[in-house]
Tab-separated table of C-alpha atoms in Angstrom:
chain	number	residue	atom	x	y	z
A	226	UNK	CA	167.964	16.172	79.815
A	227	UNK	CA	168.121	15.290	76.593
A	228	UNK	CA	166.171	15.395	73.577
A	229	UNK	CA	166.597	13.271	70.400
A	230	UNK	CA	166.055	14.638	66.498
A	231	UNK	CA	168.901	-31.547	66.547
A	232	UNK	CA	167.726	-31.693	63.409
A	233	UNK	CA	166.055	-33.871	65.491
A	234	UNK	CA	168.444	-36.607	64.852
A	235	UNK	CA	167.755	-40.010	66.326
A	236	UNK	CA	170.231	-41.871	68.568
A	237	UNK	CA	170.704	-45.933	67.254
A	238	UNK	CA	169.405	-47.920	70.508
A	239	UNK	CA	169.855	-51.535	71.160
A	240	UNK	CA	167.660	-53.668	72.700
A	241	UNK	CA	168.552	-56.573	75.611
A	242	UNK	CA	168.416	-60.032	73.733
A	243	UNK	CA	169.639	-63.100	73.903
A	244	UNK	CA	170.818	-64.708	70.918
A	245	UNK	CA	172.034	-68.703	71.528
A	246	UNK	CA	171.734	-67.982	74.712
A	247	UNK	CA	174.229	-65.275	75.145
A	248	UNK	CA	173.088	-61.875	75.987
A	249	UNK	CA	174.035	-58.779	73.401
A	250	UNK	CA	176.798	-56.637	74.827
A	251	UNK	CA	176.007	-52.953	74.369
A	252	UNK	CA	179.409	-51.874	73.000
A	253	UNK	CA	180.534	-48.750	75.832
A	254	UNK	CA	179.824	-44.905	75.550
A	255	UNK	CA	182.180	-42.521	73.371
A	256	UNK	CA	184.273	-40.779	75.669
A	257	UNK	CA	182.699	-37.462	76.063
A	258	UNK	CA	184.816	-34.736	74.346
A	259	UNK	CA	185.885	-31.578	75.519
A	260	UNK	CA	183.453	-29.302	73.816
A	261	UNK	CA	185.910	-26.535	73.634
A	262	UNK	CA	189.384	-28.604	72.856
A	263	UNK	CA	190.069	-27.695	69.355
A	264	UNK	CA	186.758	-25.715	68.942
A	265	UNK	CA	186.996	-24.201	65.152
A	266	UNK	CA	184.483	-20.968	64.763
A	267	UNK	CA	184.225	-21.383	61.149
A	268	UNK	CA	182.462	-24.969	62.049
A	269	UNK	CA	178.868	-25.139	62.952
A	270	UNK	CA	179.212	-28.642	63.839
A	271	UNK	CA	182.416	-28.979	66.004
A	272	UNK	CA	180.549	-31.175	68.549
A	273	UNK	CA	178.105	-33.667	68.855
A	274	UNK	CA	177.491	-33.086	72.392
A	275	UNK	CA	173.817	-32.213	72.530
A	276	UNK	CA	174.112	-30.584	76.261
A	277	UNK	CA	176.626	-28.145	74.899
A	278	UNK	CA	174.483	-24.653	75.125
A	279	UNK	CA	176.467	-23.419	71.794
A	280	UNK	CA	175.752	-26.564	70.071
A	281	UNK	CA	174.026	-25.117	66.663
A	282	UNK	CA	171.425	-27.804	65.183
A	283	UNK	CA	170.143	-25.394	63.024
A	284	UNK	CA	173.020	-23.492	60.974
A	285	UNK	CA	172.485	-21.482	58.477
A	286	UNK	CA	174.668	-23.157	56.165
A	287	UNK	CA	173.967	-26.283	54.675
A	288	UNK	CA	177.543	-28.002	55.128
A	289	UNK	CA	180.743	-27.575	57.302
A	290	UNK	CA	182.948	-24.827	55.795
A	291	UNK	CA	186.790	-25.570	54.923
A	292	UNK	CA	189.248	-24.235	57.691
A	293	UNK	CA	192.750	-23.857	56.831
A	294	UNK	CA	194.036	-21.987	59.523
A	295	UNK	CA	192.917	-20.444	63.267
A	296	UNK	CA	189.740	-17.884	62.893
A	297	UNK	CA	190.479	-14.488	63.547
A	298	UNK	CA	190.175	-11.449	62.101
A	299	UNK	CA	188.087	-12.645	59.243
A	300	UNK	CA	191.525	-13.393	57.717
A	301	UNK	CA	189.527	-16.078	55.839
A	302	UNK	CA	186.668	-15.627	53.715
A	303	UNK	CA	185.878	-18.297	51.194
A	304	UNK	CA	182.031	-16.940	51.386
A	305	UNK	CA	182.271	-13.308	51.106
A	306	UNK	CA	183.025	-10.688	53.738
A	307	UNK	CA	181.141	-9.773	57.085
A	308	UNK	CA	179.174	-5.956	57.001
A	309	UNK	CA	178.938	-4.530	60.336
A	310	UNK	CA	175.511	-2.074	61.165
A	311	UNK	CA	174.935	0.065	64.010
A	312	UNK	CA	171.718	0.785	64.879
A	313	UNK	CA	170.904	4.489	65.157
A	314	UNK	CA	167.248	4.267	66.467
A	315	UNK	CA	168.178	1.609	69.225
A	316	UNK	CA	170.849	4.596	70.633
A	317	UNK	CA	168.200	7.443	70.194
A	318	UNK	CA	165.546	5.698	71.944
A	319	UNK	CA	167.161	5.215	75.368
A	320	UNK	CA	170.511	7.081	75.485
A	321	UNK	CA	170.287	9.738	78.810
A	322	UNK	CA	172.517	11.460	81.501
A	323	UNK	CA	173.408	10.109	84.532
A	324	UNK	CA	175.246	11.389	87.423
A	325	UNK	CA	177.224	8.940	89.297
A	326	UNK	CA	179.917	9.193	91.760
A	327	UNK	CA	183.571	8.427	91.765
A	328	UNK	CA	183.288	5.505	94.037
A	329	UNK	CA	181.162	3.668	91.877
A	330	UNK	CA	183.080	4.177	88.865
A	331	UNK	CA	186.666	3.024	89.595
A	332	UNK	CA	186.834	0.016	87.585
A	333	UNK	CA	185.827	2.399	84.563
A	334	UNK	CA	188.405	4.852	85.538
A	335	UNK	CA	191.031	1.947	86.000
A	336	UNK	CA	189.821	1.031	81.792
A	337	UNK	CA	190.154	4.751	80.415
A	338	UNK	CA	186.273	5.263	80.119
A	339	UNK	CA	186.805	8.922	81.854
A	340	UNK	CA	187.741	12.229	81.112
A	341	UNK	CA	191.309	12.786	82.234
A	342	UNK	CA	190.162	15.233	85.232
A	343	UNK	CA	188.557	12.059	86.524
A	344	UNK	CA	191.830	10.691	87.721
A	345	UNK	CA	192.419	13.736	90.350
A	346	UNK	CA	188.774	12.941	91.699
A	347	UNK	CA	187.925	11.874	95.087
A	348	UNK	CA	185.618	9.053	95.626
A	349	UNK	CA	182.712	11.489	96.680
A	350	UNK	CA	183.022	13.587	93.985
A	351	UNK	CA	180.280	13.170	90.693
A	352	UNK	CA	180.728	12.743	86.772
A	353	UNK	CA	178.070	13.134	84.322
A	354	UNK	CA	177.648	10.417	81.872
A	355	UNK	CA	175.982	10.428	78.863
A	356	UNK	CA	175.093	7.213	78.558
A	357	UNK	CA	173.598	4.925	75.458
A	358	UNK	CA	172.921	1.364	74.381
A	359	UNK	CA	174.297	0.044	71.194
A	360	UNK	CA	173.198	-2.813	68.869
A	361	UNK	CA	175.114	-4.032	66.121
A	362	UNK	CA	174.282	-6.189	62.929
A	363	UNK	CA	176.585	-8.394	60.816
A	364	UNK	CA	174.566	-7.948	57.983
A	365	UNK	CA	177.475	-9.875	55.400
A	366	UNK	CA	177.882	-13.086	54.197
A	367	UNK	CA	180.614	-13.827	56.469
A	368	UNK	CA	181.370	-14.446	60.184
A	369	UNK	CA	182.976	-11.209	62.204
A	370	UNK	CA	185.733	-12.785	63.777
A	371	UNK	CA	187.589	-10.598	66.313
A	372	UNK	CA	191.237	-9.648	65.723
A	373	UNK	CA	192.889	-10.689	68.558
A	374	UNK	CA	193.126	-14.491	68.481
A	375	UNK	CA	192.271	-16.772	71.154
A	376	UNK	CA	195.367	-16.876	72.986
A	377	UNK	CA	195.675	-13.631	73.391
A	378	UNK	CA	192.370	-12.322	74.907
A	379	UNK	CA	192.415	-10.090	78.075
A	380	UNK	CA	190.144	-11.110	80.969
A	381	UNK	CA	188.655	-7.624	82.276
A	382	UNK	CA	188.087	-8.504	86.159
A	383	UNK	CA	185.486	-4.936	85.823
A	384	UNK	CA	183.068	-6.994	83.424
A	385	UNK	CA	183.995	-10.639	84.137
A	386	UNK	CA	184.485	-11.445	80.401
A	387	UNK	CA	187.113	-11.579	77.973
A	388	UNK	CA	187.767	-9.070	75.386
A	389	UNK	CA	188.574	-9.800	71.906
A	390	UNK	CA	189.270	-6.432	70.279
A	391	UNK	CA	190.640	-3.430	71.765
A	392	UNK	CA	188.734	-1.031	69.506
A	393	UNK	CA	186.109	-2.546	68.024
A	394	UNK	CA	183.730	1.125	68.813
A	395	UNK	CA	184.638	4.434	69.152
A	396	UNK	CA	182.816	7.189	71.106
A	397	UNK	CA	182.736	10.813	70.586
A	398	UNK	CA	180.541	14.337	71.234
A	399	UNK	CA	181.184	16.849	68.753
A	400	UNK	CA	179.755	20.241	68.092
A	401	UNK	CA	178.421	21.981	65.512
A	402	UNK	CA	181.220	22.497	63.299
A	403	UNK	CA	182.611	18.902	63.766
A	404	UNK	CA	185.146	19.421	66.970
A	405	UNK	CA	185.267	17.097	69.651
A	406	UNK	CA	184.459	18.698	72.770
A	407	UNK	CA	184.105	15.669	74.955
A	408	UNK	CA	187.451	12.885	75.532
A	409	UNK	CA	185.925	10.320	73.448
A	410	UNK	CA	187.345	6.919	74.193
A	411	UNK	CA	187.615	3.636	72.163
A	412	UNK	CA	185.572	0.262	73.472
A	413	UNK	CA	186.946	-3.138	73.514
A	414	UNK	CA	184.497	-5.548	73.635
A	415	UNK	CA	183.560	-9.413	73.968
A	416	UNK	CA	181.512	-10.205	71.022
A	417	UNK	CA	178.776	-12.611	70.691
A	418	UNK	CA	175.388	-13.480	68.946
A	419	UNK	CA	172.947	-11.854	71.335
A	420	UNK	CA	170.179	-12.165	68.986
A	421	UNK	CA	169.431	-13.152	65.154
A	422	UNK	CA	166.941	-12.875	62.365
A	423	UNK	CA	164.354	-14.996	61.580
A	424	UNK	CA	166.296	-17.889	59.852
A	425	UNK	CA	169.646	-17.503	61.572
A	426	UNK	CA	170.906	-18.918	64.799
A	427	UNK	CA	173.259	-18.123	67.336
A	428	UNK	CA	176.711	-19.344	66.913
A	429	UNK	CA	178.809	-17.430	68.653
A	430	UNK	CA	179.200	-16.712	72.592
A	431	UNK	CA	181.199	-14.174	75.474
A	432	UNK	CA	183.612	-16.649	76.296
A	433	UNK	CA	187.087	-17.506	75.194
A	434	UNK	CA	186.880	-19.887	72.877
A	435	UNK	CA	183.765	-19.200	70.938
A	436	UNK	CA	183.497	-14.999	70.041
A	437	UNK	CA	182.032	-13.352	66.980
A	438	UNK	CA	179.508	-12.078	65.176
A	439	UNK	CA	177.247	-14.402	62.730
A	440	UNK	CA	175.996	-12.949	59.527
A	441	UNK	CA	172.311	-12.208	60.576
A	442	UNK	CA	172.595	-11.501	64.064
A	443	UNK	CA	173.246	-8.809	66.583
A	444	UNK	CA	175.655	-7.969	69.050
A	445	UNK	CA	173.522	-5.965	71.954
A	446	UNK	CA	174.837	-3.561	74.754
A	447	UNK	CA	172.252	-2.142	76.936
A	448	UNK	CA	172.934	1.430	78.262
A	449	UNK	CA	173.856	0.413	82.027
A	450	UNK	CA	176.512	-1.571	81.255
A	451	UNK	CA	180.531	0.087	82.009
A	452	UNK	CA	181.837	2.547	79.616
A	453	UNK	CA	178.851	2.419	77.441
A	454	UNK	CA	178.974	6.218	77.853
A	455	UNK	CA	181.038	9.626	77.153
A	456	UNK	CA	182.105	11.327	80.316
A	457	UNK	CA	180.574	14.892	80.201
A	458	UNK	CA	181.488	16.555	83.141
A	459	UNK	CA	183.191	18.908	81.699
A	460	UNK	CA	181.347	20.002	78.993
A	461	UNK	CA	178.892	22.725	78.398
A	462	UNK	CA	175.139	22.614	78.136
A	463	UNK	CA	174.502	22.881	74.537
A	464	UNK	CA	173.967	20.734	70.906
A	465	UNK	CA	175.879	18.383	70.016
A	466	UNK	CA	176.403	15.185	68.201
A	467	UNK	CA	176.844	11.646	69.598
A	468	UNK	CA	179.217	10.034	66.955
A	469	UNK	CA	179.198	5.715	67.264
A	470	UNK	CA	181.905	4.213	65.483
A	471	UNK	CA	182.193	0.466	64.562
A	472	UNK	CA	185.897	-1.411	63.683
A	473	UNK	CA	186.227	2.187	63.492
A	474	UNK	CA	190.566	0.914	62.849
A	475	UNK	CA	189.527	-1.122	60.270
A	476	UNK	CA	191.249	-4.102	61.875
A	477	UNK	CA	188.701	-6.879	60.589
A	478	UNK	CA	188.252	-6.841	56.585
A	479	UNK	CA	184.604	-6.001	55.853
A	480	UNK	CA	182.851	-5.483	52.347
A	481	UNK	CA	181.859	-1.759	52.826
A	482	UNK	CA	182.882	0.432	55.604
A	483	UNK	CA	180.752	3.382	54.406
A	484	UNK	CA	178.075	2.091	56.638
A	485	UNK	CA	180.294	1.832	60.274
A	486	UNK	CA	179.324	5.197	61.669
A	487	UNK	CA	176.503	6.745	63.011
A	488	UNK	CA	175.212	9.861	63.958
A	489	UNK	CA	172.507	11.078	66.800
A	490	UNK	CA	171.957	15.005	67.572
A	491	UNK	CA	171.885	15.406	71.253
A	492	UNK	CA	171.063	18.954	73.415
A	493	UNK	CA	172.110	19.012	76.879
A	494	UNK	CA	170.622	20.831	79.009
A	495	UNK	CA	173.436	20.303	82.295
């Protein structure tokens, strides 16, 4: 157990006529582009194809921005810096243990998420989880871009998505006096807008192409999802602290880091 201290544009139309007798040709359709060919992150309005999902009539800017080269790793920031939040009250309010067994966990095992005595387990035997949701907010004036560019992103067959940073959280249970007694493991993630302010719309997407974090929005994890956890099996009933990390390797430039890590006192009872 555990106990927690379009802007509605309008399309030109052309009406059937006849004009000396000859009927108006309608000139043909634009092709329709690829919506992802060429697809700039740092450009709200990189298609006009309304049936795109991640077509963003409403951006919180007021004009295109100026790209100069590929969008990664905030390498670029004309309009100040991205600030990255985690929530601490979102994490307090569900996180719990779970007891699962090894057959059900090894696609986790298979991505590190485990202890090391996890990998001379048998399928039938359990591991204790503690296991919590995370939310994170770009509060900046900037875009979060991951650091891995597009090329390079790693399909993970476990959560059919791609991941675009290899550490962009770090987990770890530590005990009174600041020790890690649990083998905390980093998080590599697909980022995406799962959810924005008032006044801020989603840009960004798990895909490929189209990853990051928008200033104003949130990146959301619920607490069932893989490696979302620490592996306690082997740890002792006790207090402890649940220590959340984010870009805890500094790998994407942000304007104050003081604000990355968080901090939830946890007992557990076994």
């Amino acid at each position: 157990s555990i106990r927690h201290v379009h802007p509605s544009g309008h399309a030109e139309t052309k009406a059937n006529g006849t004009t000396n007798g000859t009927q108006d040709k309608l000139s043909p359709s634009p092709r329709r582009e690829d919506v992802m060919a060429g697809d700039d992150p740092y450009n709200p309005y990189k298609t006009s194809d309304s049936d795109n999902p991640y077509y963003n009539y409403y951006d919180v800017y007021e004009s295109p921005r100026r790209r100069e080269r590929p969008g990664y790793g905030t390498g670029y920031h004309e309009n100040g810096l991205p600030d990255l939040v985690p929530d601490a009250y979102y994490i307090q309010a569900s996180v719990y243990v779970q007891r699962v067994p090894m057959y059900n966990l090894r696609c986790a095992n298979e991505e590190n998420c485990l202890s090391s005595s996890a990998y001379s387990a048998r399928d039938y035997d359990t591991r204790m989880l503690l296991r919590f949701p995370q939310r994170v907010k770009n509060q900046g004036t900037a875009d979060f871009l991951p650091s891995r560019p597009r090329y390079s992103r790693e399909w993970h067959s476990c959560h059919q998505h791609y991941h675009s940073m290899d550490e962009f959280s770090h987990y770890d249970l530590l005990d009174s006096g600041g020790r890690s007694v649990a083998e905390g493991h980093k998080a590599s993630f697909c980022l995406e807008d799962s959810s924005c302010d008032y006044g801020y719309y989603r840009r960004f997407a798990c895909t490929s192409h189209t990853q990051g974090l928008s200033p104003g929005c949130y990146d959301t994890y619920n607490a069932d999802i893989d490696c979302r956890w620490i592996d306690i099996t082997d740890v002792k009933p006790g207090n402890y602290v649940l220590k959340i990390s984010v870009n805890p390797s500094y790998q994407v430039p942000e304007s104050d880091y003081s604000n990355n890590i968080v901090r939830c006192e946890v007992r557990y009872t076994g």
